[in-house]
PDB file of C-alpha atoms and ligand atoms in Angstrom:
ATOM      1  CA  MET S   1      94.139  68.194 114.677  1.00 96.00           C
ATOM      2  CA  THR S   2      95.235  71.700 113.752  1.00 98.00           C
ATOM      3  CA  ARG S   3      98.571  72.892 115.199  1.00 98.00           C
ATOM      4  CA  VAL S   4      99.746  76.534 114.806  1.00 98.00           C
ATOM      5  CA  LEU S   5     103.050  78.267 115.262  1.00 98.00           C
ATOM      6  CA  TYR S   6     103.179  81.569 117.048  1.00 98.00           C
ATOM      7  CA  PRO S   7     106.587  83.098 116.182  1.00 98.00           C
ATOM      8  CA  GLY S   8     107.910  86.107 117.858  1.00 97.00           C
ATOM      9  CA  SER S   9     111.065  87.687 119.431  1.00 96.00           C
ATOM     10  CA  PHE S  10     109.195  88.026 122.687  1.00 97.00           C
ATOM     11  CA  ASP S  11     111.977  90.118 124.176  1.00 97.00           C
ATOM     12  CA  PRO S  12     110.301  89.947 126.576  1.00 97.00           C
ATOM     13  CA  VAL S  13     106.664  88.339 126.272  1.00 98.00           C
ATOM     14  CA  HIS S  14     103.981  90.724 127.294  1.00 98.00           C
ATOM     15  CA  ASN S  15     100.261  90.768 127.958  1.00 97.00           C
ATOM     16  CA  GLY S  16      99.504  91.284 124.469  1.00 97.00           C
ATOM     17  CA  HIS S  17     101.225  88.092 123.491  1.00 97.00           C
ATOM     18  CA  VAL S  18      99.665  86.356 126.398  1.00 97.00           C
ATOM     19  CA  GLU S  19      96.191  87.418 125.071  1.00 96.00           C
ATOM     20  CA  LEU S  20      97.080  86.166 121.760  1.00 97.00           C
ATOM     21  CA  VAL S  21      98.294  82.715 122.938  1.00 98.00           C
ATOM     22  CA  GLU S  22      95.235  82.233 125.130  1.00 97.00           C
ATOM     23  CA  THR S  23      92.993  83.103 122.149  1.00 97.00           C
ATOM     24  CA  ALA S  24      94.873  80.599 119.951  1.00 98.00           C
ATOM     25  CA  SER S  25      94.787  77.915 122.329  1.00 98.00           C
ATOM     26  CA  ARG S  26      90.979  77.988 122.349  1.00 98.00           C
ATOM     27  CA  LEU S  27      90.831  78.051 118.475  1.00 98.00           C
ATOM     28  CA  PHE S  28      93.329  75.397 117.763  1.00 98.00           C
ATOM     29  CA  ASP S  29      94.368  72.002 119.016  1.00 98.00           C
ATOM     30  CA  GLU S  30      97.876  72.898 119.791  1.00 98.00           C
ATOM     31  CA  VAL S  31      99.926  75.914 119.906  1.00 98.00           C
ATOM     32  CA  VAL S  32     103.701  76.168 119.481  1.00 98.00           C
ATOM     33  CA  VAL S  33     105.248  79.468 120.696  1.00 98.00           C
ATOM     34  CA  GLY S  34     108.516  79.838 119.034  1.00 97.00           C
ATOM     35  CA  THR S  35     111.093  82.627 119.995  1.00 96.00           C
ATOM     36  CA  LEU S  36     113.490  83.580 117.177  1.00 92.00           C
ATOM     37  CA  MET S  37     116.020  86.302 116.546  1.00 82.00           C
ATOM     38  CA  ASN S  38     114.421  89.177 114.680  1.00 82.00           C
ATOM     39  CA  PRO S  39     117.395  89.986 112.305  1.00 78.00           C
ATOM     40  CA  SER S  40     116.281  93.818 112.282  1.00 83.00           C
ATOM     41  CA  LYS S  41     116.332  94.313 116.012  1.00 81.00           C
ATOM     42  CA  GLY S  42     119.917  93.324 117.045  1.00 79.00           C
ATOM     43  CA  GLY S  43     121.034  91.196 119.951  1.00 79.00           C
ATOM     44  CA  GLY S  44     118.137  92.036 122.338  1.00 90.00           C
ATOM     45  CA  LEU S  45     117.964  92.160 126.219  1.00 95.00           C
ATOM     46  CA  PHE S  46     117.126  88.610 126.979  1.00 95.00           C
ATOM     47  CA  THR S  47     118.860  85.461 125.531  1.00 94.00           C
ATOM     48  CA  LEU S  48     116.687  83.149 123.555  1.00 93.00           C
ATOM     49  CA  GLU S  49     117.079  80.710 126.382  1.00 94.00           C
ATOM     50  CA  GLU S  50     115.803  83.413 129.028  1.00 96.00           C
ATOM     51  CA  ARG S  51     113.055  84.412 126.809  1.00 97.00           C
ATOM     52  CA  MET S  52     111.898  80.799 126.514  1.00 96.00           C
ATOM     53  CA  GLU S  53     112.074  80.159 130.256  1.00 97.00           C
ATOM     54  CA  LEU S  54     109.745  83.201 130.547  1.00 98.00           C
ATOM     55  CA  LEU S  55     107.390  81.911 127.949  1.00 98.00           C
ATOM     56  CA  ASP S  56     107.257  78.531 129.763  1.00 97.00           C
ATOM     57  CA  GLU S  57     106.213  80.266 132.932  1.00 97.00           C
ATOM     58  CA  CYS S  58     103.708  82.535 131.368  1.00 97.00           C
ATOM     59  CA  PHE S  59     102.006  79.498 129.503  1.00 97.00           C
ATOM     60  CA  ALA S  60     102.223  76.861 132.299  1.00 96.00           C
ATOM     61  CA  HIS S  61      98.530  77.205 132.627  1.00 95.00           C
ATOM     62  CA  LEU S  62      97.583  76.229 129.234  1.00 98.00           C
ATOM     63  CA  ASP S  63      97.850  72.421 128.440  1.00 98.00           C
ATOM     64  CA  ASN S  64      97.877  72.596 124.623  1.00 98.00           C
ATOM     65  CA  VAL S  65     100.613  75.290 124.404  1.00 98.00           C
ATOM     66  CA  ARG S  66     104.338  74.363 124.158  1.00 98.00           C
ATOM     67  CA  THR S  67     107.396  76.631 123.668  1.00 97.00           C
ATOM     68  CA  THR S  68     110.498  76.416 121.675  1.00 97.00           C
ATOM     69  CA  MET S  69     113.428  78.413 120.309  1.00 95.00           C
ATOM     70  CA  PHE S  70     115.028  78.559 116.937  1.00 94.00           C
ATOM     71  CA  ASP S  71     117.776  80.058 114.907  1.00 92.00           C
ATOM     72  CA  GLY S  72     116.747  80.424 111.395  1.00 93.00           C
ATOM     73  CA  LEU S  73     113.747  80.921 109.237  1.00 96.00           C
ATOM     74  CA  VAL S  74     110.290  80.897 110.742  1.00 97.00           C
ATOM     75  CA  VAL S  75     109.065  78.704 107.903  1.00 98.00           C
ATOM     76  CA  ALA S  76     111.676  76.267 108.782  1.00 97.00           C
ATOM     77  CA  LEU S  77     110.634  76.192 112.271  1.00 97.00           C
ATOM     78  CA  ALA S  78     107.018  75.704 110.882  1.00 98.00           C
ATOM     79  CA  THR S  79     108.167  72.666 108.953  1.00 97.00           C
ATOM     80  CA  GLU S  80     110.146  71.309 112.029  1.00 97.00           C
ATOM     81  CA  VAL S  81     107.043  71.532 114.369  1.00 98.00           C
ATOM     82  CA  GLU S  82     104.663  70.432 111.656  1.00 98.00           C
ATOM     83  CA  ALA S  83     102.423  73.519 112.029  1.00 98.00           C
ATOM     84  CA  ASP S  84      99.357  73.876 109.696  1.00 98.00           C
ATOM     85  CA  PHE S  85      99.515  77.759 109.907  1.00 98.00           C
ATOM     86  CA  ILE S  86     101.561  80.499 111.484  1.00 98.00           C
ATOM     87  CA  VAL S  87      99.690  82.938 113.608  1.00 98.00           C
ATOM     88  CA  LYS S  88     100.517  86.616 114.277  1.00 98.00           C
ATOM     89  CA  GLY S  89      98.833  89.393 116.002  1.00 97.00           C
ATOM     90  CA  LEU S  90      97.708  92.698 114.590  1.00 96.00           C
ATOM     91  CA  ARG S  91      97.836  95.509 117.296  1.00 94.00           C
ATOM     92  CA  ALA S  92      97.033  98.477 114.664  1.00 91.00           C
ATOM     93  CA  VAL S  93      96.792  99.110 111.176  1.00 91.00           C
ATOM     94  CA  SER S  94     100.505 100.285 111.361  1.00 90.00           C
ATOM     95  CA  ASP S  95     101.439  96.537 111.828  1.00 93.00           C
ATOM     96  CA  PHE S  96      99.544  95.432 108.724  1.00 95.00           C
ATOM     97  CA  GLU S  97     101.965  96.325 105.911  1.00 96.00           C
ATOM     98  CA  ALA S  98     105.046  94.574 107.415  1.00 96.00           C
ATOM     99  CA  GLU S  99     103.089  91.642 108.646  1.00 97.00           C
ATOM    100  CA  LEU S 100     101.318  91.240 105.300  1.00 97.00           C
ATOM    101  CA  GLN S 101     104.756  91.398 103.382  1.00 98.00           C
ATOM    102  CA  MET S 102     106.053  88.661 105.783  1.00 97.00           C
ATOM    103  CA  ALA S 103     103.116  86.506 105.518  1.00 98.00           C
ATOM    104  CA  GLN S 104     103.299  86.772 101.616  1.00 98.00           C
ATOM    105  CA  THR S 105     107.157  85.993 101.640  1.00 98.00           C
ATOM    106  CA  ASN S 106     106.513  83.027 104.005  1.00 98.00           C
ATOM    107  CA  LEU S 107     103.724  81.607 101.759  1.00 98.00           C
ATOM    108  CA  ALA S 108     105.876  82.056  98.633  1.00 98.00           C
ATOM    109  CA  ILE S 109     108.803  80.225 100.131  1.00 98.00           C
ATOM    110  CA  SER S 110     107.039  77.526 101.901  1.00 97.00           C
ATOM    111  CA  GLY S 111     103.239  77.307 101.130  1.00 98.00           C
ATOM    112  CA  VAL S 112     102.346  77.923 104.691  1.00 98.00           C
ATOM    113  CA  HIS S 113      99.708  80.528 105.359  1.00 98.00           C
ATOM    114  CA  THR S 114      99.440  82.999 108.183  1.00 98.00           C
ATOM    115  CA  LEU S 115      96.393  83.739 110.124  1.00 98.00           C
ATOM    116  CA  PHE S 116      96.183  87.115 111.739  1.00 98.00           C
ATOM    117  CA  LEU S 117      94.299  87.718 115.015  1.00 97.00           C
ATOM    118  CA  PRO S 118      93.481  91.157 116.224  1.00 95.00           C
ATOM    119  CA  THR S 119      94.797  92.456 119.592  1.00 92.00           C
ATOM    120  CA  ALA S 120      92.106  93.803 122.046  1.00 90.00           C
ATOM    121  CA  SER S 121      92.249  97.564 121.782  1.00 88.00           C
ATOM    122  CA  ARG S 122      93.307  97.857 125.586  1.00 89.00           C
ATOM    123  CA  ARG S 123      96.385  96.134 124.689  1.00 92.00           C
ATOM    124  CA  SER S 124      97.231  97.531 121.344  1.00 93.00           C
ATOM    125  CA  PHE S 125      99.864  99.882 122.522  1.00 95.00           C
ATOM    126  CA  LEU S 126     102.030  97.282 124.158  1.00 96.00           C
ATOM    127  CA  ALA S 127     105.495  96.759 122.690  1.00 96.00           C
ATOM    128  CA  SER S 128     108.457  94.895 123.936  1.00 96.00           C
ATOM    129  CA  GLY S 129     110.846  97.844 123.117  1.00 95.00           C
ATOM    130  CA  LEU S 130     109.035 100.545 124.975  1.00 97.00           C
ATOM    131  CA  ILE S 131     108.475  97.876 128.016  1.00 97.00           C
ATOM    132  CA  ARG S 132     112.389  97.332 128.099  1.00 96.00           C
ATOM    133  CA  GLU S 133     112.974 101.132 127.897  1.00 96.00           C
ATOM    134  CA  VAL S 134     110.438 101.866 130.756  1.00 97.00           C
ATOM    135  CA  SER S 135     111.634  99.160 132.924  1.00 96.00           C
ATOM    136  CA  ARG S 136     115.470 100.266 132.371  1.00 94.00           C
ATOM    137  CA  LEU S 137     114.542 103.838 133.324  1.00 95.00           C
ATOM    138  CA  GLY S 138     112.866 102.770 136.543  1.00 94.00           C
ATOM    139  CA  GLY S 139     109.194 103.087 135.352  1.00 96.00           C
ATOM    140  CA  ASP S 140     106.284 100.662 136.438  1.00 96.00           C
ATOM    141  CA  VAL S 141     105.658  97.902 133.851  1.00 97.00           C
ATOM    142  CA  SER S 142     103.380  95.807 136.040  1.00 97.00           C
ATOM    143  CA  GLU S 143     100.303  96.404 134.097  1.00 97.00           C
ATOM    144  CA  MET S 144     102.004  95.445 130.930  1.00 97.00           C
ATOM    145  CA  VAL S 145     103.774  92.126 131.566  1.00 98.00           C
ATOM    146  CA  PRO S 146     102.946  88.971 133.539  1.00 97.00           C
ATOM    147  CA  GLU S 147     104.693  89.032 137.097  1.00 97.00           C
ATOM    148  CA  PRO S 148     107.736  86.651 136.285  1.00 97.00           C
ATOM    149  CA  VAL S 149     108.559  88.964 133.574  1.00 98.00           C
ATOM    150  CA  ARG S 150     108.389  92.166 135.697  1.00 97.00           C
ATOM    151  CA  LEU S 151     110.679  90.463 138.240  1.00 96.00           C
ATOM    152  CA  ARG S 152     113.187  89.416 135.462  1.00 97.00           C
ATOM    153  CA  LEU S 153     113.097  93.012 134.034  1.00 97.00           C
ATOM    154  CA  ALA S 154     113.895  94.555 137.316  1.00 95.00           C
ATOM    155  CA  GLU S 155     116.655  92.242 137.862  1.00 94.00           C
ATOM    156  CA  LYS S 156     118.261  93.284 134.613  1.00 92.00           C
ATOM    157  CA  ALA S 157     117.563  96.912 135.435  1.00 88.00           C
ATOM    158  CA  GLY S 158     119.377  96.534 138.656  1.00 82.00           C
ATOM    159  CA  ALA S 159     122.327  94.741 137.295  1.00 63.00           C
TER     160      ALA S 159
HETATM  161  O1  PNS P   1     108.034  89.738 117.641  1.00 57.43           O
HETATM  162  P1  PNS P   1     108.717  90.187 116.335  1.00 57.43           P
HETATM  163  O2  PNS P   1     109.887  90.852 116.450  1.00 57.43           O
HETATM  164  O3  PNS P   1     107.698  90.999 115.483  1.00 57.43           O
HETATM  165  O4  PNS P   1     108.856  88.789 115.473  1.00 57.43           O
HETATM  166  C1  PNS P   1     109.621  88.761 114.171  1.00 57.43           C
HETATM  167  C2  PNS P   1     109.903  87.382 113.789  1.00 57.43           C
HETATM  168  C3  PNS P   1     110.918  86.788 114.849  1.00 57.43           C
HETATM  169  C4  PNS P   1     108.744  86.447 113.585  1.00 57.43           C
HETATM  170  C5  PNS P   1     110.599  87.678 112.362  1.00 57.43           C
HETATM  171  O5  PNS P   1     111.705  88.386 112.513  1.00 57.43           O
HETATM  172  C6  PNS P   1     111.139  86.366 111.883  1.00 57.43           C
HETATM  173  O6  PNS P   1     110.238  85.686 111.167  1.00 57.43           O
HETATM  174  N1  PNS P   1     112.286  85.915 112.002  1.00 57.43           N
HETATM  175  C7  PNS P   1     112.948  84.837 111.471  1.00 57.43           C
HETATM  176  C8  PNS P   1     113.775  84.911 110.139  1.00 57.43           C
HETATM  177  C9  PNS P   1     112.735  84.846 109.096  1.00 57.43           C
HETATM  178  O7  PNS P   1     112.080  83.917 108.836  1.00 57.43           O
HETATM  179  N2  PNS P   1     112.838  85.948 108.126  1.00 57.43           N
HETATM  180  C10 PNS P   1     111.955  85.989 106.928  1.00 57.43           C
HETATM  181  C11 PNS P   1     110.648  86.612 107.451  1.00 57.43           C
HETATM  182  S1  PNS P   1     109.597  86.853 105.937  1.00 57.43           S
END
């Protein structure tokens, strides 16, 4: 049985993340989607609890996917959930350098390898930060995020 951890900040989860989890759920026996703080991104729009609620709604249709949240190192979460591998998505070559460095750091400190899955090109422009900005300024994000996320973004924008 192979269990993988898909970590991210998911602030909020978007259709590129959904595609990756759907692919991973076909490739591996179990997928744990873990939402963590990205120390370089500040506090964010959604709390970790809100991000996890949205992840739960977005992945309710996948039996072998579960979600969790964690405050700490991604490799500590990988150990806690007994993941065999970490999986990450690559949208474009611009993601590669930072992701490779994180993968190599995580391997060095834990022995856990990271597997990369490419994002379909039609979703490679998706980024949570831009989605937050478009929504905050009244733009339409319905092609970029699942419906529960669109609704929560609209609530935040109207608040
Ligand atoms: O969705 P993101 O923002 O690209 O996810 C980045 C994330 C949360 C996976 C990364 O910031 C992370 O691993 N955070 C936990 C702290 C950690 O383990 N840092 C060392 C990374 S080599």
